[in-house]
Amino acid sequence: MSAPTLEMTTPAEAPVARSAEDDLDRALDIFLAHRTRLFRIAYQVLGDVAGAEDVVQEIWLRWQLTHRPRIENPEAFLTTATTRLAINVIQSARHRRETPAEPQLADLVDRASQDPVLRAEQAVAIEEALALLMARLTPDGLAAYVLRKGFDFAYADLAGLLRISVPNARVLVHRAQARLAGDRERPVPAESHRRLVAAFQTAAGTGDLKGLTQLLAPNGLRTACRR
C-alpha cells in the first residue's frame, strides 16, 4: 500500500485547525458582549479603574482556559467569576494596604483611550464614581473633592472658589474622604447627575474646567479656566 500523499492528508487535518480558531472566535465574541458589564461589576467592588481593568483581563484569560462547551450560561459564569475575583482582590492584604477606599478620579481623567470599548468602560466608571460622591458628600465637599482629587486643584484655588480659608479647604477635602468610607447616602437626582457627568467629561477631555467649576460652585468668587 502506498504512503498517504500530502493531498490525501491535508483535507482531514484542516477542519480541526479551523474548528479551534472558530471556537476561540466565539469565545471572544461572547466575552466582548459582556465586557463593559464585567468592568462595571469589578469597578463597583474595587472603586479603582486600573484594578477593575486588571480583573477583566484576568477573567478573559480564565475564559480562554475554561472548557466552554460545559458552560450553559456564559453571562452568569463570567459575572460570577468577575465578582469573586474582585472580592478576592479587595480582601487581599496588599489591596487593603495600598488602595484607597474612595474612587480614583485622577485615573478617570488621565486614562484617555481611542479604544471604543475602553472609552465605554471609562464612561461607566465616571458615572458610577460621581453617583457615589453625590450620594455621600455635601455640595461643598463634592466640589472640593472632585476638583482636588480629579484635577489637582490647589487648596488656595479651592478656598477662593468656595469662599473659605485655605485650612478650611484642607479640612473639607479630608472630611469628604472620611464620608466616603461610611455608608450614609442621600438620593441622587438623575438630572443633576447627568449634568455633573457631562461637565466632568468635558473638563477631562478638553482641560477647560470653567463649566465644571460653575456647576460645582455656582456662587464662587472665581472660576477656573484652562489649567
Short mmCIF file of C-alpha atoms in Angstrom, two decimals:
data_model
loop_
_atom_site.label_atom_id
_atom_site.label_comp_id
_atom_site.label_asym_id
_atom_site.label_seq_id
_atom_site.Cartn_x
_atom_site.Cartn_y
_atom_site.Cartn_z
CA MET A 1 0.00 0.00 0.00
CA SER A 2 1.38 3.35 -0.95
CA ALA A 3 2.06 6.03 1.69
CA PRO A 4 -0.57 8.77 2.05
CA THR A 5 0.16 11.81 -0.08
CA LEU A 6 0.01 15.43 1.09
CA GLU A 7 -3.22 15.88 -0.88
CA MET A 8 -4.79 12.95 0.98
CA THR A 9 -3.89 14.12 4.48
CA THR A 10 -4.43 17.89 4.25
CA PRO A 11 -8.25 17.90 3.89
CA ALA A 12 -8.60 15.72 7.01
CA GLU A 13 -6.37 17.99 9.15
CA ALA A 14 -7.52 21.46 8.08
CA PRO A 15 -11.04 21.32 9.62
CA VAL A 16 -9.50 20.60 13.04
CA ALA A 17 -7.45 23.81 12.93
CA ARG A 18 -10.41 25.84 11.69
CA SER A 19 -12.61 24.40 14.44
CA ALA A 20 -10.20 25.54 17.14
CA GLU A 21 -9.98 29.00 15.61
CA ASP A 22 -13.75 29.25 15.30
CA ASP A 23 -14.19 28.20 18.93
CA LEU A 24 -11.82 30.94 20.12
CA ASP A 25 -13.58 33.48 17.92
CA ARG A 26 -16.90 32.56 19.52
CA ALA A 27 -15.33 32.82 22.96
CA LEU A 28 -14.06 36.31 22.12
CA ASP A 29 -17.46 37.41 20.80
CA ILE A 30 -19.16 36.23 23.99
CA PHE A 31 -16.59 37.93 26.20
CA LEU A 32 -16.76 41.26 24.33
CA ALA A 33 -20.56 41.21 24.53
CA HIS A 34 -20.29 41.25 28.33
CA ARG A 35 -17.01 43.10 28.85
CA THR A 36 -18.49 46.50 29.76
CA ARG A 37 -20.74 44.91 32.37
CA LEU A 38 -17.82 42.92 33.80
CA PHE A 39 -15.78 46.11 34.13
CA ARG A 40 -18.69 47.81 35.87
CA ILE A 41 -19.00 44.95 38.36
CA ALA A 42 -15.28 44.98 39.12
CA TYR A 43 -15.23 48.76 39.48
CA GLN A 44 -18.21 48.71 41.85
CA VAL A 45 -16.32 46.30 44.11
CA LEU A 46 -12.86 47.88 43.85
CA GLY A 47 -13.57 51.57 43.25
CA ASP A 48 -10.44 51.67 41.13
CA VAL A 49 -10.22 51.86 37.33
CA ALA A 50 -6.82 50.21 36.93
CA GLY A 51 -7.73 47.42 39.32
CA ALA A 52 -11.03 46.79 37.54
CA GLU A 53 -9.25 46.57 34.18
CA ASP A 54 -6.79 44.05 35.63
CA VAL A 55 -9.68 41.91 36.89
CA VAL A 56 -11.40 41.96 33.50
CA GLN A 57 -8.15 40.99 31.75
CA GLU A 58 -7.68 38.08 34.16
CA ILE A 59 -11.25 36.91 33.53
CA TRP A 60 -10.56 36.90 29.78
CA LEU A 61 -7.52 34.69 30.34
CA ARG A 62 -9.55 32.34 32.52
CA TRP A 63 -12.38 32.27 29.95
CA GLN A 64 -9.93 31.13 27.28
CA LEU A 65 -8.77 28.25 29.51
CA THR A 66 -12.29 27.19 30.53
CA HIS A 67 -13.94 24.13 28.99
CA ARG A 68 -16.64 26.30 27.46
CA PRO A 69 -18.94 23.58 26.00
CA ARG A 70 -19.91 22.71 29.58
CA ILE A 71 -20.98 26.32 30.36
CA GLU A 72 -24.74 26.60 29.86
CA ASN A 73 -24.95 30.30 30.79
CA PRO A 74 -21.77 32.21 29.80
CA GLU A 75 -23.07 35.52 31.15
CA ALA A 76 -23.72 34.06 34.62
CA PHE A 77 -20.35 32.32 34.58
CA LEU A 78 -18.44 35.49 33.63
CA THR A 79 -20.25 37.79 36.06
CA THR A 80 -19.85 35.34 38.95
CA ALA A 81 -16.16 34.84 38.19
CA THR A 82 -15.62 38.61 37.97
CA THR A 83 -17.39 39.27 41.26
CA ARG A 84 -15.45 36.58 43.10
CA LEU A 85 -12.11 37.69 41.71
CA ALA A 86 -12.77 41.36 42.56
CA ILE A 87 -13.74 40.41 46.11
CA ASN A 88 -10.57 38.33 46.44
CA VAL A 89 -8.53 41.32 45.31
CA ILE A 90 -10.14 43.73 47.76
CA GLN A 91 -9.70 41.27 50.61
CA SER A 92 -6.00 40.77 49.95
CA ALA A 93 -3.57 42.31 52.41
CA ARG A 94 -1.81 44.23 49.68
CA HIS A 95 -5.01 45.78 48.40
CA ARG A 96 -6.13 46.84 51.89
CA ARG A 97 -2.72 48.44 52.45
CA GLU A 98 -2.26 50.22 49.12
CA THR A 99 -5.65 51.02 47.62
CA PRO A 100 -7.68 53.98 48.95
CA ALA A 101 -11.38 53.38 49.60
CA GLU A 102 -12.57 56.36 47.59
CA PRO A 103 -12.96 56.49 43.78
CA GLN A 104 -9.75 57.31 41.92
CA LEU A 105 -10.84 60.38 39.98
CA ALA A 106 -7.36 61.15 38.68
CA ASP A 107 -7.37 57.78 36.89
CA LEU A 108 -10.65 58.66 35.23
CA VAL A 109 -9.23 61.96 33.99
CA ASP A 110 -5.87 60.63 32.79
CA ARG A 111 -6.76 57.25 31.26
CA ALA A 112 -7.95 58.56 27.90
CA SER A 113 -8.10 55.98 25.13
CA GLN A 114 -9.05 55.71 21.48
CA ASP A 115 -10.31 52.17 22.06
CA PRO A 116 -14.13 52.44 21.96
CA VAL A 117 -14.52 49.60 24.47
CA LEU A 118 -12.17 51.23 26.96
CA ARG A 119 -13.87 54.58 26.43
CA ALA A 120 -17.23 52.98 27.16
CA GLU A 121 -15.80 51.40 30.31
CA GLN A 122 -14.37 54.76 31.39
CA ALA A 123 -17.75 56.44 30.85
CA VAL A 124 -19.42 53.84 33.08
CA ALA A 125 -16.74 54.31 35.74
CA ILE A 126 -17.22 58.09 35.71
CA GLU A 127 -20.98 57.73 36.09
CA GLU A 128 -20.61 55.29 39.00
CA ALA A 129 -17.94 57.32 40.79
CA LEU A 130 -19.82 60.61 40.55
CA ALA A 131 -23.08 58.99 41.66
CA LEU A 132 -21.32 57.69 44.77
CA LEU A 133 -19.79 61.10 45.50
CA MET A 134 -23.12 62.90 45.05
CA ALA A 135 -24.86 60.41 47.34
CA ARG A 136 -22.36 60.73 50.19
CA LEU A 137 -20.94 64.26 50.09
CA THR A 138 -22.27 67.73 50.83
CA PRO A 139 -22.27 70.18 47.89
CA ASP A 140 -19.12 71.93 49.16
CA GLY A 141 -17.47 68.60 49.92
CA LEU A 142 -18.33 67.34 46.45
CA ALA A 143 -16.84 70.43 44.82
CA ALA A 144 -13.67 70.28 46.91
CA TYR A 145 -13.16 66.56 46.42
CA VAL A 146 -13.79 66.44 42.67
CA LEU A 147 -11.58 69.43 41.90
CA ARG A 148 -8.78 68.42 44.26
CA LYS A 149 -8.68 64.69 43.55
CA GLY A 150 -9.70 64.78 39.90
CA PHE A 151 -7.91 67.88 38.65
CA ASP A 152 -5.23 68.60 41.28
CA PHE A 153 -6.75 71.94 42.28
CA ALA A 154 -4.53 73.91 44.66
CA TYR A 155 -6.02 74.43 48.11
CA ALA A 156 -5.69 78.19 47.63
CA ASP A 157 -7.84 77.97 44.49
CA LEU A 158 -10.42 75.85 46.33
CA ALA A 159 -10.50 78.37 49.15
CA GLY A 160 -11.15 81.24 46.74
CA LEU A 161 -13.77 79.30 44.82
CA LEU A 162 -15.69 78.18 47.92
CA ARG A 163 -15.13 81.41 49.90
CA ILE A 164 -13.35 79.70 52.76
CA SER A 165 -9.83 79.77 54.22
CA VAL A 166 -7.06 77.52 52.94
CA PRO A 167 -7.01 75.47 56.19
CA ASN A 168 -10.77 75.00 55.89
CA ALA A 169 -10.34 73.85 52.30
CA ARG A 170 -7.97 71.15 53.51
CA VAL A 171 -10.43 70.13 56.21
CA LEU A 172 -13.24 69.98 53.65
CA VAL A 173 -11.32 67.52 51.45
CA HIS A 174 -10.34 65.43 54.48
CA ARG A 175 -13.95 65.27 55.68
CA ALA A 176 -15.10 64.28 52.21
CA GLN A 177 -12.68 61.34 52.24
CA ALA A 178 -13.99 60.28 55.65
CA ARG A 179 -17.61 60.45 54.48
CA LEU A 180 -16.82 58.20 51.53
CA ALA A 181 -15.70 55.49 53.92
CA GLY A 182 -19.15 55.45 55.53
CA ASP A 183 -22.45 54.21 54.20
CA ARG A 184 -24.80 57.16 54.69
CA GLU A 185 -26.27 58.19 51.34
CA ARG A 186 -28.93 60.52 50.03
CA PRO A 187 -30.95 60.15 46.80
CA VAL A 188 -29.19 61.47 43.70
CA PRO A 189 -31.42 63.42 41.25
CA ALA A 190 -30.97 61.93 37.79
CA GLU A 191 -30.76 65.30 36.02
CA SER A 192 -28.17 66.68 38.44
CA HIS A 193 -26.12 63.52 37.98
CA ARG A 194 -26.36 63.78 34.20
CA ARG A 195 -25.18 67.42 34.23
CA LEU A 196 -22.23 66.64 36.50
CA VAL A 197 -21.15 63.66 34.39
CA ALA A 198 -21.28 65.80 31.22
CA ALA A 199 -19.32 68.64 32.84
CA PHE A 200 -16.71 66.23 34.24
CA GLN A 201 -16.23 64.52 30.87
CA THR A 202 -15.83 67.89 29.15
CA ALA A 203 -13.25 69.03 31.69
CA ALA A 204 -11.37 65.73 31.48
CA GLY A 205 -11.42 65.72 27.68
CA THR A 206 -10.57 69.36 26.99
CA GLY A 207 -8.84 70.66 30.11
CA ASP A 208 -11.35 73.52 30.32
CA LEU A 209 -12.71 73.46 33.87
CA LYS A 210 -14.93 76.54 33.67
CA GLY A 211 -18.20 74.68 33.18
CA LEU A 212 -17.37 72.15 35.89
CA THR A 213 -16.43 74.76 38.49
CA GLN A 214 -19.52 76.82 37.71
CA LEU A 215 -21.69 73.75 38.20
CA LEU A 216 -19.99 72.64 41.42
CA ALA A 217 -19.71 76.11 42.96
CA PRO A 218 -22.17 78.47 41.21
CA ASN A 219 -21.68 81.15 43.89
CA GLY A 220 -17.88 81.00 43.90
CA LEU A 221 -15.79 84.15 43.78
CA ARG A 222 -13.91 82.95 40.73
CA THR A 223 -13.95 80.08 38.33
CA ALA A 224 -11.08 78.20 36.78
CA CYS A 225 -10.24 78.32 33.10
CA ARG A 226 -7.71 76.12 31.33
CA ARG A 227 -5.15 74.79 33.76
#
